PDB file of C-alpha atoms in Angstrom:
ATOM      1  CA  UNK A   1     185.811-166.934  44.490  1.00 89.00           C
ATOM      2  CA  UNK A   2     183.266-164.351  45.598  1.00 88.00           C
ATOM      3  CA  UNK A   3     183.830-162.556  48.902  1.00 84.00           C
ATOM      4  CA  UNK A   4     181.852-159.860  50.678  1.00 80.00           C
ATOM      5  CA  UNK A   5     181.587-157.896  53.917  1.00 72.00           C
ATOM      6  CA  UNK A   6     184.140-155.247  52.897  1.00 71.00           C
ATOM      7  CA  UNK A   7     182.216-152.161  51.816  1.00 75.00           C
ATOM      8  CA  UNK A   8     183.953-151.846  48.488  1.00 82.00           C
ATOM      9  CA  UNK A   9     184.554-153.703  45.213  1.00 86.00           C
ATOM     10  CA  UNK A  10     187.765-155.326  44.053  1.00 88.00           C
ATOM     11  CA  UNK A  11     188.622-157.699  41.203  1.00 94.00           C
ATOM     12  CA  UNK A  12     191.893-159.566  41.264  1.00 92.00           C
ATOM     13  CA  UNK A  13     193.960-161.239  38.625  1.00 94.00           C
ATOM     14  CA  UNK A  14     194.119-165.023  39.003  1.00 93.00           C
ATOM     15  CA  UNK A  15     196.320-165.519  42.062  1.00 91.00           C
ATOM     16  CA  UNK A  16     197.930-168.459  43.848  1.00 88.00           C
ATOM     17  CA  UNK A  17     200.203-168.024  46.887  1.00 87.00           C
ATOM     18  CA  UNK A  18     200.484-164.258  46.200  1.00 87.00           C
ATOM     19  CA  UNK A  19     201.628-164.906  42.608  1.00 88.00           C
ATOM     20  CA  UNK A  20     199.689-163.726  39.546  1.00 91.00           C
ATOM     21  CA  UNK A  21     198.788-166.740  37.391  1.00 89.00           C
ATOM     22  CA  UNK A  22     197.104-165.184  34.338  1.00 89.00           C
ATOM     23  CA  UNK A  23     195.947-167.307  31.433  1.00 84.00           C
ATOM     24  CA  UNK A  24     198.132-165.069  29.219  1.00 87.00           C
ATOM     25  CA  UNK A  25     199.398-161.492  29.250  1.00 84.00           C
ATOM     26  CA  UNK A  26     196.809-160.293  26.734  1.00 90.00           C
ATOM     27  CA  UNK A  27     193.916-162.411  28.086  1.00 93.00           C
ATOM     28  CA  UNK A  28     194.457-162.971  31.821  1.00 94.00           C
ATOM     29  CA  UNK A  29     190.954-164.376  32.385  1.00 95.00           C
ATOM     30  CA  UNK A  30     191.007-166.923  29.555  1.00 94.00           C
ATOM     31  CA  UNK A  31     191.902-170.275  31.089  1.00 92.00           C
ATOM     32  CA  UNK A  32     193.383-168.663  34.207  1.00 92.00           C
ATOM     33  CA  UNK A  33     195.883-170.813  36.077  1.00 88.00           C
ATOM     34  CA  UNK A  34     194.505-169.909  39.522  1.00 90.00           C
ATOM     35  CA  UNK A  35     191.393-168.656  41.275  1.00 92.00           C
ATOM     36  CA  UNK A  36     189.974-165.252  40.341  1.00 95.00           C
ATOM     37  CA  UNK A  37     188.783-163.423  43.471  1.00 93.00           C
ATOM     38  CA  UNK A  38     186.058-160.768  43.662  1.00 93.00           C
ATOM     39  CA  UNK A  39     185.193-158.779  46.771  1.00 88.00           C
ATOM     40  CA  UNK A  40     181.768-157.278  46.301  1.00 87.00           C
ATOM     41  CA  UNK A  41     180.131-155.652  49.282  1.00 76.00           C
ATOM     42  CA  UNK A  42     179.588-152.135  48.032  1.00 74.00           C
ATOM     43  CA  UNK A  43     175.819-151.923  48.500  1.00 72.00           C
ATOM     44  CA  UNK A  44     176.407-149.409  51.264  1.00 66.00           C
ATOM     45  CA  UNK A  45     176.397-149.066  54.996  1.00 66.00           C
ATOM     46  CA  UNK A  46     176.083-146.325  57.600  1.00 62.00           C
ATOM     47  CA  UNK A  47     179.851-146.437  58.249  1.00 63.00           C
ATOM     48  CA  UNK A  48     180.590-145.482  54.619  1.00 61.00           C
ATOM     49  CA  UNK A  49     183.492-147.052  52.716  1.00 58.00           C
ATOM     50  CA  UNK A  50     186.391-149.221  53.781  1.00 59.00           C
ATOM     51  CA  UNK A  51     189.515-147.517  52.369  1.00 61.00           C
ATOM     52  CA  UNK A  52     192.042-149.358  50.216  1.00 60.00           C
ATOM     53  CA  UNK A  53     195.697-149.477  51.174  1.00 64.00           C
ATOM     54  CA  UNK A  54     197.974-147.004  49.438  1.00 71.00           C
ATOM     55  CA  UNK A  55     200.142-149.743  47.944  1.00 71.00           C
ATOM     56  CA  UNK A  56     197.967-152.510  46.538  1.00 75.00           C
ATOM     57  CA  UNK A  57     199.300-155.965  45.759  1.00 78.00           C
ATOM     58  CA  UNK A  58     200.219-156.670  42.101  1.00 82.00           C
ATOM     59  CA  UNK A  59     197.278-159.066  41.815  1.00 88.00           C
ATOM     60  CA  UNK A  60     194.740-156.260  42.398  1.00 86.00           C
ATOM     61  CA  UNK A  61     193.341-155.646  38.898  1.00 92.00           C
ATOM     62  CA  UNK A  62     190.568-153.120  39.679  1.00 90.00           C
ATOM     63  CA  UNK A  63     189.055-151.565  42.786  1.00 86.00           C
ATOM     64  CA  UNK A  64     186.410-148.987  43.634  1.00 87.00           C
ATOM     65  CA  UNK A  65     184.790-147.479  46.716  1.00 84.00           C
ATOM     66  CA  UNK A  66     181.653-146.435  44.780  1.00 87.00           C
ATOM     67  CA  UNK A  67     178.393-147.708  46.190  1.00 87.00           C
ATOM     68  CA  UNK A  68     176.895-150.212  43.785  1.00 89.00           C
ATOM     69  CA  UNK A  69     176.238-153.851  43.054  1.00 92.00           C
ATOM     70  CA  UNK A  70     177.596-156.761  41.034  1.00 93.00           C
ATOM     71  CA  UNK A  71     175.764-158.616  38.271  1.00 96.00           C
ATOM     72  CA  UNK A  72     176.950-162.140  37.434  1.00 96.00           C
ATOM     73  CA  UNK A  73     175.877-163.755  34.162  1.00 98.00           C
ATOM     74  CA  UNK A  74     176.551-167.462  33.614  1.00 97.00           C
ATOM     75  CA  UNK A  75     176.506-167.863  29.836  1.00 97.00           C
ATOM     76  CA  UNK A  76     177.260-171.589  29.666  1.00 97.00           C
ATOM     77  CA  UNK A  77     179.659-174.168  31.126  1.00 94.00           C
ATOM     78  CA  UNK A  78     182.742-172.200  30.045  1.00 95.00           C
ATOM     79  CA  UNK A  79     181.879-168.463  30.181  1.00 97.00           C
ATOM     80  CA  UNK A  80     181.001-166.301  33.190  1.00 96.00           C
ATOM     81  CA  UNK A  81     180.711-162.492  33.159  1.00 98.00           C
ATOM     82  CA  UNK A  82     180.882-160.089  36.124  1.00 96.00           C
ATOM     83  CA  UNK A  83     179.770-156.449  35.856  1.00 97.00           C
ATOM     84  CA  UNK A  84     180.155-153.891  38.614  1.00 95.00           C
ATOM     85  CA  UNK A  85     177.439-151.210  38.508  1.00 96.00           C
ATOM     86  CA  UNK A  86     178.066-147.891  40.265  1.00 94.00           C
ATOM     87  CA  UNK A  87     175.187-146.159  42.026  1.00 91.00           C
ATOM     88  CA  UNK A  88     177.494-143.173  42.574  1.00 90.00           C
ATOM     89  CA  UNK A  89     177.793-142.852  38.771  1.00 95.00           C
ATOM     90  CA  UNK A  90     174.069-143.263  37.980  1.00 96.00           C
ATOM     91  CA  UNK A  91     174.201-146.933  36.988  1.00 96.00           C
ATOM     92  CA  UNK A  92     177.403-146.842  34.943  1.00 97.00           C
ATOM     93  CA  UNK A  93     179.255-150.114  34.418  1.00 98.00           C
ATOM     94  CA  UNK A  94     182.634-149.405  36.032  1.00 96.00           C
ATOM     95  CA  UNK A  95     184.119-152.879  35.646  1.00 97.00           C
ATOM     96  CA  UNK A  96     183.358-155.852  33.439  1.00 97.00           C
ATOM     97  CA  UNK A  97     185.234-159.085  32.898  1.00 97.00           C
ATOM     98  CA  UNK A  98     184.454-162.452  31.334  1.00 97.00           C
ATOM     99  CA  UNK A  99     186.171-165.540  32.697  1.00 96.00           C
ATOM    100  CA  UNK A 100     186.619-168.372  30.194  1.00 96.00           C
ATOM    101  CA  UNK A 101     187.465-171.869  31.456  1.00 93.00           C
ATOM    102  CA  UNK A 102     187.712-174.444  28.674  1.00 90.00           C
ATOM    103  CA  UNK A 103     188.876-177.142  31.139  1.00 84.00           C
ATOM    104  CA  UNK A 104     187.565-177.814  34.636  1.00 83.00           C
ATOM    105  CA  UNK A 105     189.198-179.498  37.602  1.00 78.00           C
ATOM    106  CA  UNK A 106     192.002-178.871  40.093  1.00 77.00           C
ATOM    107  CA  UNK A 107     194.553-176.388  38.768  1.00 75.00           C
ATOM    108  CA  UNK A 108     197.507-178.649  39.590  1.00 70.00           C
ATOM    109  CA  UNK A 109     196.167-181.296  37.195  1.00 67.00           C
ATOM    110  CA  UNK A 110     195.287-178.837  34.445  1.00 68.00           C
ATOM    111  CA  UNK A 111     198.572-176.930  34.430  1.00 68.00           C
ATOM    112  CA  UNK A 112     201.851-178.787  34.942  1.00 65.00           C
ATOM    113  CA  UNK A 113     203.717-175.639  36.110  1.00 62.00           C
ATOM    114  CA  UNK A 114     201.631-175.331  39.306  1.00 61.00           C
ATOM    115  CA  UNK A 115     202.947-177.106  42.388  1.00 59.00           C
TER     116      UNK A 115
END
């Protein structure tokens, strides 16, 4: 899911009902067992940045208050890559993740352990 309006960037682990549902420990974004959320609204505003809480939830994988933008690349029907580019760091890629979904459909039908 892609969200905006917050003047920051955050990538989450796959999460369902506040529980991390990674595909695996070593490859959380390969066949994730829940929705992966991105908040990308860091293009800037006159009010500056929205601060993050001091104690983030365990499903927060990466966050940044740098001004920047997100690039999404759809490779094919199974692979999707997100890159977060920082304007504050002269165009550096500060976050990159590829989501791999080998099966499509409702999570509860794909994974028996989801209720």
